[in-house]
Amino acid sequence: MNIGNNGSPGAAKAFGRLLRFHRERAKVSQEALGRETGYSKSQVAMIERGERRPRGNFVDVADELLGAQGALVEVAEEVRASGVAAWFEDYLEEEARAAAIHKYENHVIPGLLQIEPYARAVFGCACPPLDSDEIEAGVTARLARQALFHRKPMPLVSFVLEKAVLTRPLGGPPVLKRNLLHILDIARLRNVEIQVMPEDRRTHAGIDGPFTLLDTAERRSQLVYVEGQGGRYFLSEQPDLGDVFARYGILRAQALTPEDSAELIEEVAREL
């Protein structure tokens, strides 16, 4: 899946493998490389595993120290162009070929449903802040992911969104209104269902927070992807896998129907 500016998922891992190759060839330890670049040993290890992007002058210093002759600088351009967080690459590889994608979200409009100015506002909220190039690459990558709605074979896609997602005016009310109208357009696709969770429920199956469910290619297996403040991970083993899929089924039963959800989204948009 190409995601703009010639960047692609897997770039951070490719850079990490190349960095490790040149470091070991030069007989330089992770700790020594960290001292020269201002990184800790554990941070260097994360870059080599593709879990962290190199920042500042890390690439230039490492390339010269390890005698890579520009190879690290060249591959680092691919990492920057991808616009995808290093830790998100594994998920994107699964999403790009999934037969079905189901998502529960309680805080922000999901990336697959975001329009450009809303996505830009979301990236602008990052803490610590992203630089302008990172925001532009991130927005481009996020919008490119949305091509999956129209790919063949068509994936089955569903969302359960808390009403708060529809009323938080990231980017300002006009941007939110445009995004709500875009959500209604996506909801009209034959392979998409969008439901809204009402605010007045006394029982709720999503108390533990947002998650994404994936039926992998040809429905051979299932995955749960969870992302939070401290990290992100896949669930692929029972009983955890079955528990989260069951939880999503309950969420869909507790939410408004797709038809009633569309009416609510239209109502919220009119009031903006």
Coordinates of C-alpha atoms in Angstrom, one line a residue:
M1 CA 0.0 0.0 0.0
N2 CA 1.7 3.2 -1.1
I3 CA 1.0 6.1 1.1
G4 CA 2.3 9.2 -0.6
N5 CA 5.6 10.8 -1.5
N6 CA 7.1 7.4 -2.3
G7 CA 7.0 6.5 1.4
S8 CA 5.6 3.1 2.4
P9 CA 4.7 1.1 5.5
G10 CA 7.8 -0.9 6.6
A11 CA 10.2 2.0 6.0
A12 CA 11.1 2.3 9.7
K13 CA 11.8 -1.4 10.0
A14 CA 13.9 -1.3 6.8
F15 CA 15.9 1.6 8.2
G16 CA 16.3 -0.2 11.5
R17 CA 17.7 -3.3 9.9
L18 CA 20.1 -1.3 7.8
L19 CA 21.3 0.7 10.9
R20 CA 21.9 -2.5 12.8
F21 CA 23.8 -4.0 9.8
H22 CA 26.2 -1.0 9.6
R23 CA 26.6 -0.7 13.4
E24 CA 27.5 -4.4 13.8
R25 CA 29.8 -4.2 10.7
A26 CA 31.6 -1.2 12.3
K27 CA 31.7 -3.0 15.6
V28 CA 30.0 -0.1 17.4
S29 CA 27.7 -0.9 20.4
Q30 CA 24.2 0.5 20.8
E31 CA 25.5 2.3 23.8
A32 CA 28.4 3.9 21.9
L33 CA 26.1 5.0 19.1
G34 CA 23.7 6.5 21.6
R35 CA 26.5 8.5 23.2
E36 CA 27.5 10.0 19.8
T37 CA 23.9 10.8 18.8
G38 CA 22.5 11.9 22.2
Y39 CA 20.2 8.8 22.4
S40 CA 20.1 6.2 25.1
K41 CA 20.9 2.6 24.4
S42 CA 17.3 1.6 24.7
Q43 CA 16.3 4.3 22.2
V44 CA 18.8 3.1 19.7
A45 CA 17.4 -0.4 20.1
M46 CA 13.9 0.9 19.4
I47 CA 15.1 2.5 16.2
E48 CA 16.7 -0.7 15.1
R49 CA 13.5 -2.6 15.8
G50 CA 11.5 -0.1 13.7
E51 CA 9.6 1.1 16.8
R52 CA 10.9 4.7 16.8
R53 CA 11.8 7.2 14.1
P54 CA 15.3 8.8 14.1
R55 CA 15.1 12.5 14.9
G56 CA 17.4 15.5 14.9
N57 CA 20.9 14.8 13.5
F58 CA 20.8 11.1 14.4
V59 CA 20.9 9.9 10.8
D60 CA 23.7 12.1 9.7
V61 CA 25.9 11.4 12.8
A62 CA 25.2 7.6 12.6
D63 CA 25.9 7.5 8.8
E64 CA 29.3 9.1 9.3
L65 CA 30.2 7.2 12.4
L66 CA 29.3 3.8 11.0
G67 CA 30.8 4.5 7.5
A68 CA 27.5 3.9 5.8
Q69 CA 28.5 6.2 2.9
G70 CA 25.1 7.8 2.7
A71 CA 23.0 4.6 2.8
L72 CA 21.4 5.5 6.1
V73 CA 20.6 9.1 4.9
E74 CA 18.9 7.7 1.7
V75 CA 16.7 5.2 3.5
A76 CA 15.8 7.7 6.2
E77 CA 14.2 9.8 3.5
E78 CA 11.8 6.9 2.9
V79 CA 11.0 6.8 6.6
R80 CA 10.2 10.5 6.7
A81 CA 8.1 10.3 3.5
S82 CA 5.9 7.5 4.8
G83 CA 4.0 9.8 7.1
V84 CA 3.3 6.8 9.3
A85 CA 4.4 6.4 12.9
A86 CA 6.9 3.5 13.1
W87 CA 4.8 1.6 15.5
F88 CA 1.7 1.9 13.3
E89 CA 3.3 0.1 10.3
D90 CA 2.4 -3.4 11.4
Y91 CA -1.2 -2.4 11.8
L92 CA -1.3 -0.8 8.3
E93 CA 0.0 -3.9 6.7
E94 CA -2.9 -5.9 8.2
E95 CA -5.5 -3.2 7.5
A96 CA -4.4 -2.9 3.8
R97 CA -5.4 -6.6 3.1
A98 CA -8.1 -7.1 5.7
A99 CA -11.4 -8.7 4.6
A100 CA -13.3 -6.8 7.3
I101 CA -12.5 -3.8 9.6
H102 CA -14.5 -2.9 12.6
K103 CA -13.7 0.0 14.9
Y104 CA -15.1 1.4 18.2
E105 CA -14.0 5.0 18.9
N106 CA -14.9 7.2 21.8
H107 CA -12.7 10.3 21.5
V108 CA -12.0 11.5 17.9
I109 CA -13.3 10.8 14.4
P110 CA -11.4 7.7 13.2
G111 CA -8.6 8.3 10.6
L112 CA -10.5 6.4 8.0
L113 CA -13.4 8.9 8.2
Q114 CA -11.4 12.1 8.5
I115 CA -11.3 14.9 5.9
E116 CA -8.0 16.8 5.3
P117 CA -8.6 19.8 7.5
Y118 CA -9.8 17.7 10.4
A119 CA -6.8 15.3 10.0
R120 CA -4.5 18.3 10.0
A121 CA -6.1 19.6 13.3
V122 CA -5.7 16.1 14.9
F123 CA -2.0 16.0 14.0
G124 CA -1.7 19.6 15.2
C125 CA -2.8 18.4 18.7
A126 CA 0.2 16.1 19.0
C127 CA 2.2 16.5 22.2
P128 CA 5.1 16.9 21.9
P129 CA 4.3 18.9 18.7
L130 CA 5.1 17.6 15.2
D131 CA 7.0 19.8 12.7
S132 CA 5.3 21.0 9.6
D133 CA 6.8 18.3 7.3
E134 CA 5.6 15.5 9.7
I135 CA 2.1 16.9 9.8
E136 CA 1.9 17.2 6.0
A137 CA 3.2 13.6 5.5
G138 CA 0.9 12.3 8.2
V139 CA -2.2 13.9 6.6
T140 CA -1.2 12.6 3.1
A141 CA -0.8 9.1 4.5
R142 CA -4.1 9.2 6.4
L143 CA -6.1 10.3 3.4
A144 CA -4.5 7.6 1.2
R145 CA -5.6 4.9 3.6
Q146 CA -9.2 5.7 2.8
A147 CA -8.9 4.2 -0.7
L148 CA -9.6 0.8 1.0
F149 CA -13.3 1.7 1.0
H150 CA -13.3 1.2 -2.8
R151 CA -10.7 -1.5 -3.3
K152 CA -11.6 -4.9 -4.7
P153 CA -12.5 -7.2 -3.2
M154 CA -14.4 -4.7 -1.1
P155 CA -13.8 -5.0 2.7
L156 CA -16.7 -5.0 5.1
V157 CA -16.2 -1.9 7.3
S158 CA -18.2 -0.8 10.4
F159 CA -17.8 1.8 13.1
V160 CA -19.4 2.4 16.4
L161 CA -18.8 6.0 17.4
E162 CA -19.6 7.8 20.7
K163 CA -21.7 10.9 20.2
A164 CA -18.9 12.9 21.8
V165 CA -16.8 12.1 18.7
L166 CA -19.4 13.9 16.6
T167 CA -19.5 17.1 18.7
R168 CA -15.8 17.8 19.6
P169 CA -15.0 20.7 17.2
L170 CA -11.4 19.9 16.3
G171 CA -10.4 22.3 13.6
G172 CA -13.5 24.5 14.4
P173 CA -17.2 24.0 13.8
P174 CA -17.1 24.5 10.0
V175 CA -14.5 21.8 9.7
L176 CA -16.4 19.4 11.9
K177 CA -19.6 20.0 9.9
R178 CA -17.8 19.2 6.7
N179 CA -16.5 16.0 8.3
L180 CA -19.9 15.0 9.5
L181 CA -21.3 15.3 6.0
H182 CA -18.4 13.3 4.7
I183 CA -19.2 10.6 7.2
L184 CA -22.7 10.5 5.9
D185 CA -21.4 10.0 2.4
I186 CA -19.2 7.1 3.5
A187 CA -22.1 5.6 5.4
R188 CA -24.0 5.3 2.1
L189 CA -21.5 2.9 0.7
R190 CA -22.8 -0.7 0.4
N191 CA -19.9 -2.1 2.4
V192 CA -20.0 0.4 5.3
E193 CA -22.1 0.7 8.4
I194 CA -21.8 3.5 10.9
Q195 CA -23.5 3.5 14.2
V196 CA -23.6 6.1 17.0
M197 CA -23.7 5.2 20.7
P198 CA -26.2 7.4 22.5
E199 CA -25.1 9.3 25.6
D200 CA -27.8 8.1 27.9
R201 CA -27.0 4.4 28.1
R202 CA -26.8 3.0 31.6
T203 CA -24.8 0.0 30.5
H204 CA -21.9 0.1 28.1
A205 CA -19.6 -2.6 26.7
G206 CA -16.9 -0.2 25.6
I207 CA -15.8 1.1 29.0
D208 CA -12.3 -0.2 28.5
G209 CA -11.7 2.1 25.5
P210 CA -11.4 2.1 21.7
F211 CA -10.1 -0.8 19.6
T212 CA -10.1 -2.1 16.1
L213 CA -11.0 -5.6 14.9
L214 CA -9.6 -7.1 11.7
D215 CA -10.7 -10.2 9.8
T216 CA -7.5 -10.9 7.9
A217 CA -7.3 -11.7 4.2
E218 CA -9.7 -14.5 3.1
R219 CA -11.0 -14.5 6.7
R220 CA -8.3 -17.0 7.7
S221 CA -7.8 -15.4 11.1
Q222 CA -8.8 -12.5 13.3
L223 CA -6.8 -9.7 15.1
V224 CA -7.6 -7.1 17.7
Y225 CA -5.5 -3.9 17.6
V226 CA -5.4 -1.7 20.8
E227 CA -3.6 1.6 21.1
G228 CA -3.2 3.8 24.1
Q229 CA -1.0 6.2 26.0
G230 CA 1.6 3.7 27.1
G231 CA 1.8 1.6 23.9
R232 CA 0.0 -0.5 21.4
Y233 CA -0.5 -4.2 20.7
F234 CA -2.3 -6.9 18.8
L235 CA -4.4 -9.6 20.4
S236 CA -4.5 -12.8 18.4
E237 CA -5.0 -15.6 21.0
Q238 CA -8.1 -16.9 22.8
P239 CA -9.8 -16.1 25.1
D240 CA -8.9 -12.4 24.7
L241 CA -9.6 -12.4 21.0
G242 CA -13.1 -13.8 21.4
D243 CA -13.9 -11.5 24.3
V244 CA -13.2 -8.4 22.3
F245 CA -15.1 -9.6 19.3
A246 CA -18.1 -10.4 21.6
R247 CA -17.7 -6.9 23.2
Y248 CA -18.0 -5.3 19.8
G249 CA -21.1 -7.3 19.0
I250 CA -22.7 -6.0 22.2
L251 CA -21.6 -2.4 21.4
R252 CA -23.4 -2.7 18.0
A253 CA -26.6 -3.9 19.8
Q254 CA -26.4 -1.0 22.3
A255 CA -25.8 1.6 19.6
L256 CA -28.4 3.3 17.4
T257 CA -29.2 1.6 14.2
P258 CA -27.4 2.8 11.1
E259 CA -30.5 4.6 9.9
D260 CA -31.1 6.4 13.3
S261 CA -27.4 7.1 13.5
A262 CA -27.5 8.9 10.1
E263 CA -30.4 11.0 11.3
L264 CA -28.5 12.0 14.5
I265 CA -25.3 12.9 12.5
E266 CA -27.4 15.0 10.2
E267 CA -29.0 16.7 13.2
V268 CA -25.6 17.5 14.8
A269 CA -24.3 18.9 11.4
R270 CA -27.3 21.2 11.0
E271 CA -26.7 22.7 14.5
L272 CA -23.1 23.7 13.6

